[in-house]
Structure formats: structure tokens, C-alpha cells
Amino acid sequence: MEAERSKVQELQTFHLQLSKQLADSKTAEIEQRRNLINVSDELDALRKKHAREIMDLEMDKTKLQREVRELKEELRIGVDDLSRERQTVSALKSNISQQSTALLSFQTQITALQATNSTLHASLSAATSHTGDMNIQLERANTRTAELEKELREAETSRRKLHNTIQELKGNIRVFCRVRPPLPSDKPPSDTDACEPLVAEIEYPDKRDHKEINLSASSESATGTERIETWNFGFDRVFGPQSTQEDVFEEISQLAQSCVDGYNVCIFAYGSGKSFTMEGGSTPETIGMIPRAVEQVFSVAQELSSKGWSYKMEGQFLEIYNETINDLLGSGELDKKRHEIKHERGTTRVTDAVVVPLESPSQVRSLLLRAQSRRTVASTLMNERSSRSHSVFTLRLIGTNPLTKESCEGSLNLVDLAGSERLNSSGAGNDKERLKETQNINRSLSALGDVIAALGNAPPGQGDKHIPYRNSKLTYLLQTSLSGSSKTLMVLNLSPLAAHLNESLCSLRFATKVNNTTLGTAKKQSKVSP
């Protein structure tokens, strides 16, 4: 029993131990469950945390992928830039190499230039010293130049006085005679056997001074014997048929100089061939006295500009036809407009006449062509184209010299006188209009001769009170240029034909009358400003 009790106690003890172990197991299980729940919560938390971390990592991954793409793009751009930079570096290296070569060349040049510079410095020093000497010499030269310019102006004043004295010694009224050559139109139309025109017997005995002309003609006397008549004439200059326009102007050019010096000058052309003498032809060798005189005046004025003179020039071209003044530079109808002559303080003005400022000789040539187209011309038995009116080209000059405070006024009148044929030889007697023309022409030429004769016979100091200027429009227009205070030249033009011998003798006698006249001393129109 004891054994059983011992076994029962052992069993109870074992039961208690088992109960205790069971209780401990339950307590441990509860603890484990609690721990499991805690672990499960922690595991959920970790899962959530892990999910969040995965999401963050995904976002980071996406961000990193974007950054990788950007970096790759930047890398590509960088590679491109690097390639370009490498090319640039390569070009720079090549340029540097070239620059290095150029630098060596420049250094060589610099060395040479430095040597040249040293030489130039030495030359500059010498030149500076020489310049100082030259400045001193220049100052002396300037002083001498001023003295010479003053002497030159004084010499110009003396030249003007001497020139005028020479012209006075030659005479303030002179007469030239010019014989024109025969023209093709001079051949007799009815004489078919004649090869040459019948020219008059004209001789020029003065071979040295060319101042004489002799005409001769043979005629049959009442007893049937041949009678030879000879007429001898002497003038200031005689020009034969071979003379050129230049030969004639060489003698006239000094009068153009007087015009620039402040004198009134009047040049007449008269007789057969006068229009050619005054206006000339179209070639440089044949141009007439008007364009040559104008050229001379412009040339002299240009030369005097270096001596302080400046000139203002103007021109007008008038025609006197049947005692009526026509403006050849105007635009109105001829013989319709009334022009009056006004003399004021030593100058002559024609009312409503065109006065053209002149700038060059070529402008004068165009004015001549313009005037020629309006000139009144008609044919007569004496001449193929005989001018039936007087033409007067007037060139006025006003000169001033600020250096010497001098001023002067001069005028150059170039007059183409109308033809003067006698009534019975000109064929005008059968035509009333031509008769009137011839009468007016001869009356005005007679008045011109009377004025010149009156000027020669006027007592000294009497002035122009008893000079018949008003007897014709021509002499009244030229009053200031015909008076004793002017210089006058008449160029008589003769026909060489025997048929015109009587007309030639009349012209020669008229010219002799003019040539025998002595005018007073020419007066210069000038003044000195205070």
C-alpha cells in the first residue's frame, strides 16, 4: 500500500508537476500569442514601411532614370562640345603655329624697323635743324614776295600808263585798210570764157611798214590814146589779200588791252568783206575780230587776277536799220519795239535792250550766232550778201582791285557798218524800200564822218558841245566811244574787183578823211577809293 501510496503521491506529485507545467505552458502560450500578435503587428508595420520604402525607391529610381537620361543628354552635348573644342584647339594650334611664324617674321621686321627708326631719328634731327633754317629763309622769302607783289602792282600801274602813252603816240584814231581776196561769186556770170574775175590793179609799195596802197586804172582819152590814172593812199596799216584774221587782230589786240585798262574803245569795220573781218568764219583760223577781241579781254582779265583785279563783264548786241534800233539779243519782232538812247554820267544805256552778263568767250560766240539769225540782210547788185544795217556789239567791263583800292570802267564797241553803195550802182533806185535803206545808210555814214571831222577840229577844252552826235542814231549811240576821251579804229575793207573801183575810191577817200583827223588825249575812266 505504501507502495501504492507512494505511487499515488508520485502520481499526484507528477500530476501537480504536469498541471504546473501545463499552467506554465498555457502562460507561455499566451505569452507567445501575445508575442506573436506583437510580432505580427511589427511585421505589418514592417510591410507597410517596406511598401513605403519600395514606393520611395521606385520614385527615386524614376528620378534617377530621368537624371540618367539628362546626364546622358548632357554627356552627348558635352561630347559634341568637346569635339568642337578639339577642332577649335586644333585650329588654334595651327593658328598659333602660323602666328609663331609670323611673330618671328615681325620680330625680324621690328629689328629692321628699329634700325630704320634710329636712322630716321637721326635724319629727323638733321631735318629739324634744316627746317629751322628753312623757316627763317621762308620768312625772308615771304617778306620778299610781299615786296615783289607790291612792286608788281606798281609796275602794272606803270604798264597801263606806258601802254596808253604808246597808243596815244600811234594816234587815238587810226585807220587800217584791208583788201579781200577774189571770191568765186565775183566771176562775171555772162562771160563764160573768163577763168578769173577781173581784178583791179592794186599795189603795195611800202614793203617794210605796210602803210601804203596804190590803185591804178587805164582809160581811153578823147583823142583815142590810153590814159593811166593812179591814186595813192596811206594809212596806219595796209593788209593785202593774203593777210589772215590773225594778222589783222595782232594790230587790234592792243586796243582790247586798253579796254581792260579802263578806256572806251571803238572799232569800225567798213566796206566789202567787213562782216567776215568782224565775225569771221567757223574755223579757229577764220574767226573774226569780235570773238578774238572778247577772247583777248577775258585772257587779260584772267592774267590781272593774280595782281588783285577782278572784272565784271556784260554784253549787248544792237542793230540800226533805217534809223531804228533793234535788239539782236531780244525776242520781240524787229522794227516794232521803240528803243531810246540814254547817256548818264559817262555811260550809255539803251532802254529795253537785253544786257547779258558774260562769263566766258564761248558764251559770246553763242550770242553772235543768235544775233546773226536776226540780222537784217539783203542782196544788192554790188554784193552777194551786203549788210543793210549797222550792227554794234558792246562789251562793258567794270574792274576793281581791293589791294590798290583802284577801280575802272571800260567799254569795247565793235561796229559792223552797213554797206554804202551809190544808188545807181546798187540797184536800189528801182526799189523804194532799198532806196530808203541806201539813203539812211549813206546819211548815217556821212554823219559819222562829220562827227569825226568835228572832233578833230574842236578847240582844246571845248568839250562835245558842238559835235553833231544827234544827226544819226549810230553816232548818238557811240557818243561816249567817239569823243576825244576814247580810242577809235576804222578797218576799211576793199573789194579787189575792177568793177568796184569807183566804190573803192569813195571808201578810200572817206577813210583818208578819218585818218587825217586828230583826236584829243584818251581819258581813262578810273578812280581810287579813299
XYZ file of C-alpha atoms in Angstrom:
530
model
C 0.000 0.000 0.000
C 2.741 2.069 0.831
C 3.902 1.368 -2.488
C 0.664 2.380 -3.953
C 0.541 5.419 -1.771
C 3.990 6.178 -2.833
C 2.945 5.638 -6.421
C -0.203 7.764 -5.771
C 1.909 10.517 -4.252
C 4.339 10.207 -7.037
C 1.433 10.332 -9.437
C -0.057 13.319 -7.570
C 3.276 14.948 -7.470
C 3.710 14.191 -11.166
C 0.157 15.439 -11.723
C 0.958 18.594 -9.936
C 4.097 18.967 -11.865
C 2.212 18.273 -15.066
C -0.514 20.784 -14.027
C 2.143 23.218 -13.144
C 3.912 22.580 -16.445
C 0.555 22.858 -18.226
C -0.148 26.119 -16.476
C 3.335 27.281 -17.349
C 2.773 26.068 -20.927
C -0.517 27.998 -21.118
C 1.149 31.021 -19.661
C 3.984 30.562 -22.144
C 1.478 30.036 -24.983
C -0.416 33.164 -24.001
C 2.857 34.995 -23.850
C 3.834 33.532 -27.213
C 0.483 34.508 -28.695
C 0.914 37.946 -27.296
C 4.380 37.998 -28.700
C 3.059 36.625 -31.996
C 0.460 39.380 -32.161
C 3.163 41.893 -31.386
C 5.405 40.309 -33.992
C 2.515 40.268 -36.485
C 1.882 43.965 -35.822
C 5.514 44.660 -36.185
C 5.531 42.556 -39.346
C 2.600 44.585 -40.754
C 4.315 47.737 -39.790
C 7.452 46.499 -41.437
C 5.493 45.504 -44.521
C 3.918 48.921 -44.711
C 7.257 50.504 -44.082
C 8.767 48.218 -46.693
C 5.970 49.132 -49.161
C 6.606 52.781 -48.485
C 10.296 52.272 -48.904
C 9.703 50.366 -52.154
C 7.470 53.236 -53.369
C 10.116 55.745 -52.364
C 12.727 53.635 -54.069
C 10.559 53.434 -57.201
C 10.206 57.199 -57.174
C 13.900 57.558 -56.582
C 14.500 55.094 -59.368
C 12.276 57.073 -61.744
C 14.013 60.250 -60.660
C 17.395 58.636 -61.098
C 16.413 57.307 -64.508
C 15.342 60.834 -65.528
C 18.564 62.210 -64.168
C 20.444 59.474 -66.014
C 18.728 60.486 -69.250
C 19.516 64.128 -68.615
C 23.068 63.248 -67.775
C 23.326 61.156 -70.935
C 21.989 64.150 -72.971
C 24.395 66.445 -71.217
C 27.108 63.899 -71.859
C 26.214 63.815 -75.553
C 26.250 67.591 -75.692
C 29.478 67.629 -73.768
C 30.953 65.114 -76.209
C 29.857 67.303 -79.115
C 31.257 70.371 -77.400
C 34.406 68.505 -76.677
C 34.670 67.508 -80.336
C 34.191 71.089 -81.417
C 36.606 72.307 -78.804
C 39.106 69.765 -80.017
C 38.638 71.087 -83.544
C 38.961 74.640 -82.224
C 42.038 73.663 -80.278
C 43.429 72.061 -83.412
C 42.706 75.237 -85.419
C 44.162 77.362 -82.627
C 47.239 75.204 -82.554
C 47.565 75.671 -86.323
C 46.928 79.421 -85.918
C 49.422 79.601 -83.078
C 51.917 77.874 -85.283
C 51.269 80.418 -88.038
C 51.342 83.275 -85.544
C 54.578 81.987 -84.192
C 55.999 82.009 -87.706
C 54.561 85.489 -88.272
C 55.894 86.601 -84.904
C 59.348 85.550 -85.914
C 58.917 87.472 -89.162
C 57.583 90.520 -87.267
C 60.403 90.356 -84.830
C 62.781 90.397 -87.748
C 60.882 93.344 -89.234
C 60.807 95.091 -85.851
C 64.515 94.722 -85.630
C 64.872 96.195 -89.121
C 62.357 98.963 -88.321
C 64.144 99.793 -85.120
C 67.315 100.174 -87.117
C 65.404 102.305 -89.650
C 63.827 104.269 -86.802
C 67.218 105.040 -85.417
C 68.281 106.233 -88.852
C 65.074 108.309 -89.188
C 65.587 109.841 -85.767
C 68.991 110.900 -86.881
C 67.542 112.218 -90.156
C 64.705 113.935 -88.243
C 67.167 115.694 -86.043
C 69.012 116.879 -89.121
C 65.699 117.799 -90.840
C 64.504 119.699 -87.757
C 67.662 121.693 -87.802
C 67.255 122.230 -91.579
C 63.568 123.161 -91.115
C 64.540 125.866 -88.703
C 66.907 127.267 -91.299
C 64.225 126.903 -93.997
C 61.624 128.681 -91.825
C 63.978 131.590 -91.490
C 64.547 131.559 -95.256
C 60.759 131.202 -95.854
C 60.049 134.197 -93.656
C 62.604 136.170 -95.621
C 61.092 134.865 -98.908
C 57.559 135.825 -97.783
C 58.768 139.293 -96.941
C 60.480 139.499 -100.325
C 57.348 138.138 -102.060
C 55.206 140.810 -100.428
C 57.699 143.431 -101.582
C 57.715 141.984 -105.123
C 53.906 141.838 -105.231
C 53.791 145.484 -104.232
C 56.386 146.277 -106.909
C 54.374 144.194 -109.401
C 51.200 146.165 -108.682
C 53.149 149.394 -109.060
C 54.655 148.030 -112.282
C 51.152 147.145 -113.547
C 50.061 150.735 -112.910
C 53.159 151.964 -114.777
C 52.490 149.461 -117.606
C 48.982 150.808 -118.012
C 50.293 154.362 -118.240
C 53.050 153.365 -120.712
C 50.623 151.282 -122.773
C 48.253 154.234 -123.029
C 51.165 156.531 -123.932
C 52.172 154.168 -126.754
C 48.590 154.075 -128.035
C 48.442 157.886 -127.912
C 51.684 158.105 -129.894
C 50.093 155.857 -132.516
C 47.079 158.164 -132.524
C 43.732 157.915 -130.745
C 42.035 157.460 -134.112
C 43.623 155.080 -136.580
C 42.621 153.610 -139.919
C 43.533 150.197 -141.307
C 42.893 149.137 -144.892
C 42.296 145.504 -145.839
C 41.859 144.175 -149.371
C 39.870 140.978 -149.516
C 40.757 138.165 -151.957
C 38.526 137.499 -155.003
C 35.577 135.217 -154.311
C 34.079 132.516 -156.565
C 30.917 134.626 -156.751
C 32.957 137.505 -158.241
C 33.221 135.762 -161.630
C 31.198 137.542 -164.352
C 28.061 135.400 -164.949
C 27.769 136.305 -168.651
C 31.425 135.847 -169.593
C 31.838 132.101 -169.907
C 35.365 132.427 -171.329
C 36.739 134.227 -168.250
C 38.542 131.883 -165.881
C 39.435 134.517 -163.292
C 37.486 137.569 -162.048
C 38.666 140.885 -163.482
C 40.640 142.393 -160.578
C 41.766 145.976 -160.242
C 45.426 146.993 -160.387
C 46.401 147.348 -156.735
C 49.966 147.761 -155.473
C 51.500 147.839 -152.012
C 54.727 149.853 -152.392
C 55.588 150.030 -148.675
C 57.110 146.585 -148.165
C 58.538 147.374 -144.722
C 55.825 149.195 -142.739
C 52.846 148.167 -144.933
C 51.207 151.606 -144.773
C 50.594 152.455 -148.439
C 48.214 151.294 -151.160
C 48.124 152.420 -154.794
C 45.257 151.879 -157.239
C 45.514 152.475 -160.971
C 43.177 152.216 -163.947
C 43.552 152.780 -167.686
C 41.019 154.607 -169.806
C 40.831 155.928 -173.335
C 41.072 159.702 -173.785
C 39.028 161.770 -176.223
C 41.876 161.564 -178.738
C 41.908 157.753 -178.520
C 45.151 157.467 -176.534
C 45.366 155.309 -173.419
C 45.413 157.256 -170.172
C 46.543 155.683 -166.880
C 45.289 157.173 -163.628
C 46.919 156.359 -160.285
C 45.597 157.020 -156.773
C 47.929 156.815 -153.775
C 46.678 156.406 -150.225
C 48.415 155.999 -146.886
C 47.019 154.558 -143.656
C 48.259 153.298 -140.300
C 48.356 149.739 -141.682
C 47.506 148.121 -145.019
C 46.686 144.409 -145.309
C 46.821 142.603 -148.665
C 44.560 139.752 -149.834
C 46.948 137.171 -148.340
C 46.615 138.597 -144.805
C 44.901 136.395 -142.228
C 42.456 137.196 -139.460
C 45.307 136.697 -137.002
C 47.445 139.296 -138.836
C 44.684 141.878 -138.543
C 43.910 141.124 -134.912
C 47.585 141.333 -133.944
C 47.350 145.062 -134.665
C 43.991 145.413 -132.897
C 44.786 143.403 -129.755
C 46.462 146.351 -128.007
C 43.165 148.234 -128.121
C 41.490 145.325 -126.327
C 44.149 145.753 -123.625
C 43.212 149.456 -123.372
C 39.587 148.451 -122.792
C 40.628 146.342 -119.783
C 42.698 149.280 -118.513
C 39.544 151.440 -118.329
C 39.279 153.198 -121.717
C 36.393 153.410 -124.180
C 37.408 151.714 -127.425
C 35.508 151.737 -130.718
C 36.456 149.581 -133.726
C 34.602 150.068 -137.040
C 34.599 147.664 -139.967
C 33.567 149.209 -143.261
C 33.392 148.129 -146.888
C 33.386 144.850 -148.781
C 34.275 141.885 -146.533
C 33.656 143.760 -143.265
C 31.297 141.107 -141.841
C 33.951 138.444 -142.374
C 36.532 140.691 -140.688
C 34.318 141.318 -137.665
C 32.508 137.993 -137.198
C 34.633 135.629 -139.309
C 34.082 132.007 -140.212
C 33.551 128.781 -138.298
C 37.164 127.543 -138.070
C 39.714 128.705 -135.467
C 41.813 130.310 -138.229
C 38.916 132.347 -139.657
C 37.133 133.588 -136.536
C 36.659 137.353 -136.627
C 37.656 140.381 -134.592
C 34.664 140.234 -132.233
C 35.335 136.722 -130.817
C 39.105 137.334 -130.877
C 38.763 140.642 -129.014
C 36.471 139.066 -126.432
C 38.942 136.177 -126.018
C 41.737 138.718 -125.550
C 39.758 140.686 -122.953
C 38.958 137.546 -120.932
C 42.585 136.401 -121.171
C 43.974 139.742 -119.977
C 41.394 139.921 -117.173
C 42.418 136.418 -116.052
C 46.101 137.399 -116.036
C 45.358 140.518 -113.983
C 43.525 138.465 -111.344
C 46.923 137.470 -109.931
C 47.556 141.194 -109.343
C 44.357 141.696 -107.389
C 41.999 142.720 -110.226
C 38.546 141.241 -110.669
C 36.243 142.111 -113.575
C 32.516 142.045 -114.187
C 31.611 141.894 -117.886
C 28.367 142.298 -119.790
C 27.467 142.491 -123.451
C 24.716 143.739 -125.735
C 24.202 143.461 -129.497
C 22.197 146.123 -131.316
C 21.255 146.780 -134.935
C 20.457 150.153 -136.516
C 18.229 149.669 -139.559
C 16.629 152.669 -141.270
C 17.448 154.779 -138.171
C 15.588 152.278 -135.980
C 17.368 150.459 -133.141
C 16.749 146.705 -132.909
C 17.856 144.428 -130.081
C 19.543 141.414 -131.712
C 19.551 139.535 -128.388
C 15.872 140.183 -127.698
C 12.927 138.002 -128.576
C 10.477 140.558 -129.931
C 9.760 141.307 -133.568
C 12.283 143.642 -135.184
C 11.350 147.246 -136.098
C 8.330 147.072 -133.751
C 9.787 147.979 -130.342
C 10.936 151.523 -129.654
C 14.370 151.799 -128.015
C 15.781 155.088 -126.752
C 19.409 156.057 -126.129
C 20.249 157.465 -122.681
C 23.626 158.999 -121.716
C 24.158 159.136 -117.964
C 27.400 160.005 -116.165
C 29.704 158.877 -118.939
C 27.840 155.651 -119.728
C 25.364 154.825 -122.480
C 22.188 152.830 -121.930
C 19.528 151.709 -124.422
C 16.069 151.273 -122.972
C 14.510 147.783 -123.025
C 17.668 146.260 -124.527
C 18.881 142.866 -123.313
C 22.217 143.089 -121.462
C 23.786 139.658 -120.884
C 26.359 139.019 -118.099
C 29.371 137.383 -119.737
C 31.264 134.545 -118.066
C 33.294 133.041 -120.927
C 34.271 133.656 -124.604
C 32.179 130.646 -125.683
C 29.097 132.429 -124.364
C 29.887 135.372 -126.677
C 30.151 133.022 -129.683
C 26.654 131.698 -128.965
C 25.392 135.291 -128.734
C 26.913 136.045 -132.158
C 25.081 133.092 -133.703
C 21.875 134.243 -132.039
C 22.334 137.786 -133.381
C 23.270 136.645 -136.902
C 19.972 134.803 -137.250
C 18.095 138.085 -136.620
C 20.339 140.448 -138.584
C 18.666 142.346 -141.425
C 20.453 141.337 -144.631
C 19.530 141.811 -148.279
C 21.124 141.254 -151.684
C 22.151 144.108 -153.954
C 23.922 144.280 -157.285
C 27.136 145.289 -155.510
C 27.445 142.443 -153.022
C 26.084 138.938 -152.803
C 25.236 139.435 -149.089
C 25.666 143.119 -148.271
C 24.637 144.022 -144.725
C 21.828 146.542 -144.913
C 22.126 147.627 -141.297
C 24.761 148.694 -138.785
C 25.451 146.208 -136.003
C 27.075 147.267 -132.721
C 28.424 144.712 -130.263
C 29.257 146.377 -126.924
C 31.347 144.749 -124.217
C 31.373 146.655 -120.909
C 33.882 145.975 -118.143
C 33.939 147.073 -114.516
C 37.211 146.265 -112.750
C 38.069 146.547 -109.044
C 41.308 145.989 -107.151
C 40.885 145.730 -103.342
C 44.662 145.673 -102.875
C 45.309 149.048 -104.525
C 41.732 150.330 -103.946
C 41.525 151.135 -107.662
C 38.535 150.684 -109.944
C 37.992 151.263 -113.648
C 35.253 151.079 -116.253
C 35.883 150.430 -119.933
C 33.870 149.543 -122.999
C 34.680 147.872 -126.298
C 32.371 148.701 -129.221
C 32.804 146.504 -132.306
C 30.810 148.033 -135.143
C 29.931 146.371 -138.444
C 28.892 149.333 -140.619
C 26.236 148.854 -143.282
C 27.256 148.775 -146.944
C 27.355 152.176 -148.682
C 26.755 151.633 -152.403
C 25.715 154.530 -154.594
C 22.120 154.494 -155.785
C 22.905 153.972 -159.457
C 25.295 151.060 -158.834
C 23.489 149.237 -156.052
C 20.249 148.730 -157.967
C 18.300 150.406 -155.144
C 16.857 153.190 -157.290
C 14.170 150.915 -158.703
C 13.028 149.669 -155.274
C 11.506 152.147 -152.801
C 12.421 150.007 -149.777
C 16.031 149.581 -150.974
C 16.125 153.289 -151.837
C 15.135 154.168 -148.273
C 17.737 151.756 -146.896
C 20.520 153.214 -149.037
C 19.598 156.795 -148.207
C 19.565 156.078 -144.443
C 22.844 154.175 -144.635
C 24.626 156.919 -146.573
C 23.147 159.598 -144.272
C 24.400 157.827 -141.128
C 27.864 157.250 -142.638
C 28.011 160.897 -143.630
C 27.031 161.850 -140.074
C 29.823 159.592 -138.762
C 32.339 161.401 -140.961
C 31.011 164.783 -139.795
C 31.331 163.782 -136.134
C 34.905 162.576 -136.586
C 35.806 165.747 -138.506
C 34.156 167.933 -135.839
C 36.086 166.106 -133.121
C 39.333 166.771 -134.965
C 38.549 170.469 -135.458
C 37.180 171.125 -131.961
C 39.357 173.554 -129.932
C 41.015 172.012 -126.837
C 38.890 172.207 -123.707
C 35.658 172.970 -125.566
C 34.206 169.507 -124.970
C 31.463 167.910 -127.062
C 29.032 170.847 -127.142
C 29.263 171.451 -130.913
C 29.750 167.850 -132.053
C 26.723 166.704 -134.174
C 26.225 163.327 -132.449
C 22.424 163.572 -132.732
C 22.463 163.674 -136.543
C 22.172 159.857 -136.615
C 21.302 157.033 -134.238
C 24.715 155.459 -134.890
C 26.800 158.460 -133.772
C 24.476 159.192 -130.837
C 24.741 155.575 -129.659
C 28.547 155.716 -129.876
C 28.898 159.225 -128.431
C 30.974 158.220 -125.379
C 33.181 155.965 -127.523
C 33.789 158.524 -130.296
C 34.661 161.503 -128.145
C 38.195 162.743 -127.633
C 38.439 160.664 -124.461
C 38.278 157.365 -126.394
C 40.362 155.271 -128.790
C 38.939 154.678 -132.274
C 39.976 152.353 -135.094
C 38.388 152.029 -138.531
C 39.108 148.922 -140.603
C 38.356 149.688 -144.260
C 37.672 146.556 -146.320
C 38.087 146.805 -150.099
C 36.884 144.680 -152.983
C 39.732 143.756 -155.370
C 37.448 143.850 -158.424
C 37.906 146.450 -161.146
C 34.137 146.729 -161.430
C 34.051 148.089 -157.858
C 36.921 150.563 -158.366
C 34.760 153.694 -158.057
C 33.190 152.395 -154.831
C 36.651 151.510 -153.521
C 37.932 155.017 -154.267
C 34.961 156.567 -152.433
C 35.653 154.345 -149.437
C 39.383 155.161 -149.532
C 38.682 158.903 -149.618
C 36.289 158.568 -146.676
C 38.904 156.573 -144.759
C 41.567 159.170 -145.609
C 39.298 161.892 -144.209
C 39.023 159.899 -140.981
C 42.747 159.152 -140.909
C 43.621 162.856 -141.214
C 41.618 163.637 -138.073
C 43.456 164.024 -134.769
C 41.502 163.452 -131.560
C 42.384 164.636 -128.091
C 44.031 162.580 -125.391
C 42.123 159.479 -124.390
C 40.773 159.637 -120.854
C 40.891 156.671 -118.543
C 37.715 156.046 -116.546
C 39.153 155.031 -113.199
C 39.231 156.107 -109.588
C 40.979 155.256 -106.332
C 38.871 154.583 -103.254
C 39.815 156.594 -100.174
